[in-house]
Structure formats: C-alpha cells, structure tokens
Coordinates of C-alpha atoms in Angstrom, one line a residue:
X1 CA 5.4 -3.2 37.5
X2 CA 8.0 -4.8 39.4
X3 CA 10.5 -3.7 42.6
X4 CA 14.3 -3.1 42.0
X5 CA 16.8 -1.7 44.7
X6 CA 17.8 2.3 44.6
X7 CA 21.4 1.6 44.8
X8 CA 21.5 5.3 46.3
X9 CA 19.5 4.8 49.2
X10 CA 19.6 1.3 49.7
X11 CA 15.6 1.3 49.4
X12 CA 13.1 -1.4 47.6
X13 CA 11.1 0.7 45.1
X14 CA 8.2 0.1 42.4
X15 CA 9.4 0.0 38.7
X16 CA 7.0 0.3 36.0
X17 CA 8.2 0.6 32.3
X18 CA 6.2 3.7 30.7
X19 CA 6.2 2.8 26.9
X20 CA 7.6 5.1 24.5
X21 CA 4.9 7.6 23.2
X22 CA 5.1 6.3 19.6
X23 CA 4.9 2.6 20.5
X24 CA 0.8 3.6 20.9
X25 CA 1.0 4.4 16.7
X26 CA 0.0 1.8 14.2
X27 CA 2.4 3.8 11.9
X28 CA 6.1 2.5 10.8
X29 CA 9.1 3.7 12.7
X30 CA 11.8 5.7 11.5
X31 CA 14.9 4.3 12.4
X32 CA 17.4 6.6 10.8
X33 CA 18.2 9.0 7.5
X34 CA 21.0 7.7 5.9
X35 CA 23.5 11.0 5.1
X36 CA 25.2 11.2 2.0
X37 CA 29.4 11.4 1.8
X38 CA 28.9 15.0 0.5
X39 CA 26.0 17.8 0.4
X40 CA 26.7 18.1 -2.7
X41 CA 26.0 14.8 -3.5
X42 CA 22.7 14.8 -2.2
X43 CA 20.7 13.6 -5.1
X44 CA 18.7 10.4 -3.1
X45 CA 17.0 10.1 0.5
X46 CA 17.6 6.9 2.1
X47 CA 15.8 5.8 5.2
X48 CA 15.7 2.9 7.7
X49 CA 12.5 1.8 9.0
X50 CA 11.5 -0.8 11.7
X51 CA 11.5 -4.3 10.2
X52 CA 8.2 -6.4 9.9
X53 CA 7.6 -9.6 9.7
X54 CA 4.8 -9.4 6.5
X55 CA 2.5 -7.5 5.2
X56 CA -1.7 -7.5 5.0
X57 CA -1.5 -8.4 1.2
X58 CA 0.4 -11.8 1.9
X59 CA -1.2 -12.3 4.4
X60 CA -4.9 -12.1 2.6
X61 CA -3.4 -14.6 0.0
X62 CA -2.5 -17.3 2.7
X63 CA -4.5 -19.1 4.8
X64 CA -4.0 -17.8 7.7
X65 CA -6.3 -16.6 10.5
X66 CA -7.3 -13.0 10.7
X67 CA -7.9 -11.1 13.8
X68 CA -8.3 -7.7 15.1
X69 CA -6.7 -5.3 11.6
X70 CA -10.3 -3.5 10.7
X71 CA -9.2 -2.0 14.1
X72 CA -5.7 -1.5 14.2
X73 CA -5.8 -0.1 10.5
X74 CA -8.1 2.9 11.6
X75 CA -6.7 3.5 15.1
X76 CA -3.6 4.7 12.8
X77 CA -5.7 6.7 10.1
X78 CA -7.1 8.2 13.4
X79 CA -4.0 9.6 14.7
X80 CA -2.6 10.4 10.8
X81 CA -5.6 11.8 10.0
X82 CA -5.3 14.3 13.1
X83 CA -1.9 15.4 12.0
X84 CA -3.8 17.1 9.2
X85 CA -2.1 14.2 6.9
X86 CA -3.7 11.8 4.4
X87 CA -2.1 8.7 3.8
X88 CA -3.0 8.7 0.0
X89 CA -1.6 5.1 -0.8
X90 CA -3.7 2.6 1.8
X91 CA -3.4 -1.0 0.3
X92 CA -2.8 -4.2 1.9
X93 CA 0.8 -4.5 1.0
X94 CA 1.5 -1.2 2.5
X95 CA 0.1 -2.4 6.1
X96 CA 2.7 -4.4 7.9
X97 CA 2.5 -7.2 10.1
X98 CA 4.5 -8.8 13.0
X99 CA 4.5 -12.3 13.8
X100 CA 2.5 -11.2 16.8
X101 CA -0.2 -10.0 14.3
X102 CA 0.8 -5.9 15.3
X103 CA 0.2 -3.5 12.2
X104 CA 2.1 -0.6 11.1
X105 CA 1.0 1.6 8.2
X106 CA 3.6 2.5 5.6
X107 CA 4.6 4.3 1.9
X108 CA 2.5 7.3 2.5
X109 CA 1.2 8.4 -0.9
X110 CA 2.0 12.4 -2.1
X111 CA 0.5 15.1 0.4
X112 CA -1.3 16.2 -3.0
X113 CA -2.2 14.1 -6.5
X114 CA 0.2 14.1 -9.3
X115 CA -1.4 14.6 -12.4
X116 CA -0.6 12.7 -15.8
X117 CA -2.3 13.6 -18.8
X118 CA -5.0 15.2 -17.3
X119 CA -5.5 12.8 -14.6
X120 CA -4.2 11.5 -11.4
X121 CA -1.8 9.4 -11.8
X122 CA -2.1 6.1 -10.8
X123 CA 0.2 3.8 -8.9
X124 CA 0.2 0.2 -10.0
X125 CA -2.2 -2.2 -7.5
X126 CA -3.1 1.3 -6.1
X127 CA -6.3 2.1 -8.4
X128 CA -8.0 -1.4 -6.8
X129 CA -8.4 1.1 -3.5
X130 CA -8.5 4.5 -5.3
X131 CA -11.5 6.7 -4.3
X132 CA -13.8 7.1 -7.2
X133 CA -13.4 11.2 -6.4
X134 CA -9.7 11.1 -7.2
X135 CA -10.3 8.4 -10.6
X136 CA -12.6 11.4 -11.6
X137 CA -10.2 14.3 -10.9
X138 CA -12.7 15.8 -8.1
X139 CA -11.6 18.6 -6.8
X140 CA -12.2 17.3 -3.3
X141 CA -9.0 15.4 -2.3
X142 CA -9.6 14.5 1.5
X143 CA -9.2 12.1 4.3
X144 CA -12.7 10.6 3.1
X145 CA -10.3 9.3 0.2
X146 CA -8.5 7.4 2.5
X147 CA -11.8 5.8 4.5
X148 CA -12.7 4.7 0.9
X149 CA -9.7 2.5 0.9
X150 CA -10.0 1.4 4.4
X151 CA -13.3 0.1 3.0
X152 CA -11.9 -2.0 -0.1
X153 CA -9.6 -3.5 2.1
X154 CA -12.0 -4.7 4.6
X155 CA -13.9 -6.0 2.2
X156 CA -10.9 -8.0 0.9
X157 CA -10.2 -9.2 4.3
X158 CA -13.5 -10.6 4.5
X159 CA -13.4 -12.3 1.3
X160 CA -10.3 -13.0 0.8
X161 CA -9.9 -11.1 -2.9
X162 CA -10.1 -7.5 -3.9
X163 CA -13.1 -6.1 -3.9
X164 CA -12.7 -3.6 -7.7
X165 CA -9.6 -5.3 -9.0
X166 CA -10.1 -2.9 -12.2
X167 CA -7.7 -3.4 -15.1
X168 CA -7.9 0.4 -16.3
X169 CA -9.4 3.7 -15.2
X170 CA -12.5 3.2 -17.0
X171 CA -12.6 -0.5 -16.0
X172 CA -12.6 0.7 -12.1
X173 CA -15.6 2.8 -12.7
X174 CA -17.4 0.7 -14.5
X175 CA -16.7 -2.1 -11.2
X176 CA -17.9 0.5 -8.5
X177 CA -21.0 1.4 -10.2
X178 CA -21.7 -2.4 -11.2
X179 CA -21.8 -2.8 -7.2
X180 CA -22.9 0.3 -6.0
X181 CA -25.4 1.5 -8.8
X182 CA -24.8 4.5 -11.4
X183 CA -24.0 7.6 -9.2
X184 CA -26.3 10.5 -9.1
X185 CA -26.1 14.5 -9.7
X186 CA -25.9 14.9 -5.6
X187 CA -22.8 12.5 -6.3
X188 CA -20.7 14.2 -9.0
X189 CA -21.2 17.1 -8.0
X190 CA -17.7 17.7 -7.2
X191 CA -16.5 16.8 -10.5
X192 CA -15.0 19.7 -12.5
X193 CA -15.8 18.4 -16.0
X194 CA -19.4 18.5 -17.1
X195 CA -18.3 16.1 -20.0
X196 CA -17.1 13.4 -17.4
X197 CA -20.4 14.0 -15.5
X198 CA -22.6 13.0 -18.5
X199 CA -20.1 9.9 -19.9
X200 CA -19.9 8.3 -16.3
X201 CA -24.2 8.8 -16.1
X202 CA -24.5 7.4 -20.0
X203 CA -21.7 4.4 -20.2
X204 CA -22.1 3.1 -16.3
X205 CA -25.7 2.5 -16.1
X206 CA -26.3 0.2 -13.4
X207 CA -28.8 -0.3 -10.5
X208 CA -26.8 -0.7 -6.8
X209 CA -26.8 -3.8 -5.4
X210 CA -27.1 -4.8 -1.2
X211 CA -24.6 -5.7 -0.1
X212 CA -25.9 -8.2 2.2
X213 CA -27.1 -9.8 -0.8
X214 CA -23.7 -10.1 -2.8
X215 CA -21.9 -10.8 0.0
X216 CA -23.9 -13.2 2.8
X217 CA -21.5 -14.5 4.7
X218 CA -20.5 -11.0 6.0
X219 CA -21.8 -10.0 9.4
X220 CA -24.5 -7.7 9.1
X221 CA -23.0 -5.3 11.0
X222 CA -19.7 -5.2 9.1
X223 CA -22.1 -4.8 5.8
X224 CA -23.5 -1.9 7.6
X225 CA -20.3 -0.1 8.1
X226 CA -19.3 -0.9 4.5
X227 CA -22.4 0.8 3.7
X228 CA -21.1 4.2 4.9
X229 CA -17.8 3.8 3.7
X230 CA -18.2 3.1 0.1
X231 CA -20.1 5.9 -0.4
X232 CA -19.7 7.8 -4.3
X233 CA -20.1 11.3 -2.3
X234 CA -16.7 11.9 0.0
X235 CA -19.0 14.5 1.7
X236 CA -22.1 11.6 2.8
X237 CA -18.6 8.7 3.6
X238 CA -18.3 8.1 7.6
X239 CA -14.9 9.5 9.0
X240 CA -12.6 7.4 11.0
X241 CA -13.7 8.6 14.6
X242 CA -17.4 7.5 13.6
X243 CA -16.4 4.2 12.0
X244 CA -14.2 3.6 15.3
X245 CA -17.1 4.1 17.1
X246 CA -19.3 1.9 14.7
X247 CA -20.7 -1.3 16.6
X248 CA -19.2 -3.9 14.1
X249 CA -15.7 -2.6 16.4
X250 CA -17.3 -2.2 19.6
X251 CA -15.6 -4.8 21.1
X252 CA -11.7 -3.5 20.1
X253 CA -12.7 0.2 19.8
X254 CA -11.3 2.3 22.8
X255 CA -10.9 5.8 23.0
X256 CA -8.1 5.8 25.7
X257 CA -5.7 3.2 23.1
X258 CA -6.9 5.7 19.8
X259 CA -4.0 8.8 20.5
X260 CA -4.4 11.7 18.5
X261 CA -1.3 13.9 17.2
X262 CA -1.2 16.7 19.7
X263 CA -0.1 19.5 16.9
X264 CA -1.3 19.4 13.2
X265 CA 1.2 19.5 10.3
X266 CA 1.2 22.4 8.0
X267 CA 2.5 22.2 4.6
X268 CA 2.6 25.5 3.7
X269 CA 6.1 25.8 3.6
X270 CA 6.4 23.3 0.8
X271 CA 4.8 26.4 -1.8
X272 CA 8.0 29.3 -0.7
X273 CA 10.3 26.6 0.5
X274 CA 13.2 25.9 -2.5
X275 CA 14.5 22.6 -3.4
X276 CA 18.0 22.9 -2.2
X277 CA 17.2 24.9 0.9
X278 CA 14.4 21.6 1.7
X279 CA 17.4 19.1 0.9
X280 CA 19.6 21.0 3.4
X281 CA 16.9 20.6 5.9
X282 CA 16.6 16.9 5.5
X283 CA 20.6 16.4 5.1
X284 CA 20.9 18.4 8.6
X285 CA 18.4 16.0 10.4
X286 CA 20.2 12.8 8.9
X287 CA 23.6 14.4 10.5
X288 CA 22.2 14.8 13.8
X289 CA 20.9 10.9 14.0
X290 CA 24.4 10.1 13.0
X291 CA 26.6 12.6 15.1
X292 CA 29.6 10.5 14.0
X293 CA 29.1 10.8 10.4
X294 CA 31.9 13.9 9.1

C-alpha cells in the first residue's frame, strides 16, 4: 500500500497492488504459443513458459538448504487436483525453483496412461515416483497416484536420495514391498489380472518395515504423514486437502494461501473432438497471443 496523486482530481489516494490471480499458483506460467508460418504446417506445438532458476532434483543433489517445498508442492496438487486434472509426471526435476526458493510445477504427464505392450508405459526417472496401482495396470488411475509421488519425493528430500530408485518394472515392485511389506488381497484388489495378483503375492514376499525405524532421523510427524501416503491401496492413501491439513505442515498450511480452481476441466471433448479440428483450436489461441503474427 502506498499514496500516489490522481492526476484528475489533484487528490492523494491509497495504492495497493492486487496480485494477479495466477501469481497465488505453484504451477508454471504460460507465456505464449508460438504459431506456425502456415496452418498447414502445423505439425509441432511450441510454447514459452516462465523461466526458473532450478529445479527440486538439482537441488536435492547439492548441498543446499531446504525450506518450505513439502508445502508449496501440495498447495499446487491442491488447486490442479480441483481442476479435475492429475499431474501424472510429479518428480523432482519437474518442480522448479527460483533463487528465492518459489516452486512451480511443470511437464504434466498424459490426462490418461499410455499403454506399451500391455503396460503403462514408463517415462525414464519417472517409474522411481510411479504409483504401484499404475506399475500394476490397476484400473484405478486417480489423483491418489499423484499423492504417491508427492510422498517419494518427500522422502527424497529428507534423505537426500530416492527413496525406490528401481532399475526395471519388476525391480520397483520388488523395492516397495521390501519397505512396505508384501501387499494384501484388500490391496490388489483393483488389479485386473488375477495372474499378476498371485506372481506379486508369491515372488515379493516381504514383511513391512517402520518407517521410523529405517529412517530415524525423520521427524516423527513427517514419518506419520509418509505413513498415509505410501499406502499400496489408492482408496486407504490421504488426499491433498488432508495431508495439507496434517500437523507435520501446520506451521505453513493455510487455507486462505491454498486457492482452488473455481470451474473443473472436462475432457470429454477429447473422445468426438478430431485431430485437425483440435489443432485449429490450438493454432487460433496462438494467433490471438500474437495479434501481429499474419
């Protein structure tokens, strides 16, 4: 707040700046769609985006201090996860950083799995923080998947190294149950194939192990809210708004600073919608951030 004079009526007034809407949103701006020189060209999308300074992953490997991301991180999930979106894609090189330690999320994964020979398909460092629901092909593909993430990552920011760094599909399972113990009937129950059911039950035979135990130089109460997000069952995993309001982030959780999207996404266009008529779409909205372009 400051005063300024109304050159109009020669009268000292109170300024305040009211932030931009957006600037609330721990998610990456879009600066600008870059049009092609011809629709008929139209063959790649290229986008600007905000620049940042680093991202969580370098970050994690450096020595520097950490401060208040396990906040920041879900304050954005909050508000994507209210737009009826899931990221899909959460890793620490997809979490931006300023200097001034201000995160942005980025790369949002597919709106739904792509399948490759039978399977999801995985995405390079991606299966490290892939829910174990999606490495068994559950049919329950849901913002819990993403809370699963937000939990590997956490984990990784409190020890300072990934938590499954698997080297395979089958190498990833076999890490989560060597933590978390062999998962029970209540827990794959979602899974389609009854095969996969009994080979995860026979070759991942393990007993779960505290967490406070493996890991004692973690606040208890930061144990306790892994605890309910690294849970086998996306049904029985904690949601954002409850891990917000979990007392390991009592003192940076606040209701007024977590904005919500005030009208859901639907994707059902995406299913009658055709390819060219979609690229049309996106090619008008690039025109009309760049009037100039002809």
């Amino acid at each position: 707040m400051f005063s300024v004079l109304n050159p109009e009526t020669n009268e000292m007034v109170a300024m305040k700046k009211v932030a931009d809407a957006f600037d609330n949103y721990v998610i990456i701006a879009l600066r600008d769609v870059v049009p092609p020189p011809l629709r008929e060209e139209f063959s790649n999308v290229y986008i600007a985006t905000e620049l940042m300074d680093t991202d969580l992953r370098q970050v994690i490997m450096s020595d520097l201090s950490l401060s208040e991301e396990h906040c920041q991180i879900l304050r954005g999930l909050k508000y994507i996860h209210s737009a009826n979106i899931i990221h899909g894609d959460l890793k620490p090189s997809n979490l931006l950083l300023k200097a001034n330690c201000d995160l942005k999320i980025c790369n949002f994964g597919p709106p739904r799995p792509s399948f490759e020979n039978g399977f999801i398909k995985e995405r390079g460092f991606s299966r490290w923080y892939t829910a174990p629901e999606l490495l068994l092909n559950s049919s329950e593909y849901t913002a819990a998947a993403d809370v699963w993430s937000v939990g590997c990552i956490y984990m990784e920011l409190m020890n300072r190294k990934p938590l499954f760094p698997g080297t395979s599909r089958v190498d990833q399972l076999r890490l989560l149950t060597k933590l978390l113990g062999t998962p029970t009937e209540l827990d794959l129950r979602l899974v389609p194939n009854e095969d996969v059911r009994k080979c995860i039950r026979r070759l991942f035979e393990y007993p779960r192990q505290e967490l406070s135990n493996m890991f004692p130089h973690v606040p208890p109460l930061a144990i306790d809210l892994m605890d309910k997000m690294l849970v086998f069952d996306p049904t029985r995993r904690i949601t954002v708004g409850e891990a917000l309001a979990h007392p390991y982030l009592a003192g940076f959780h606040d209701i007024a600073d977590e904005p919500v999207c005030p009208r859901p996404f639907s994707f059902d266009f995406e299913d009658s919608m055709g390819e060219e008529r979609m690229k049309d779409m996106i090619y008008q909205e690039a025109l009309s951030l760049n009037p100039g372009h002809a």
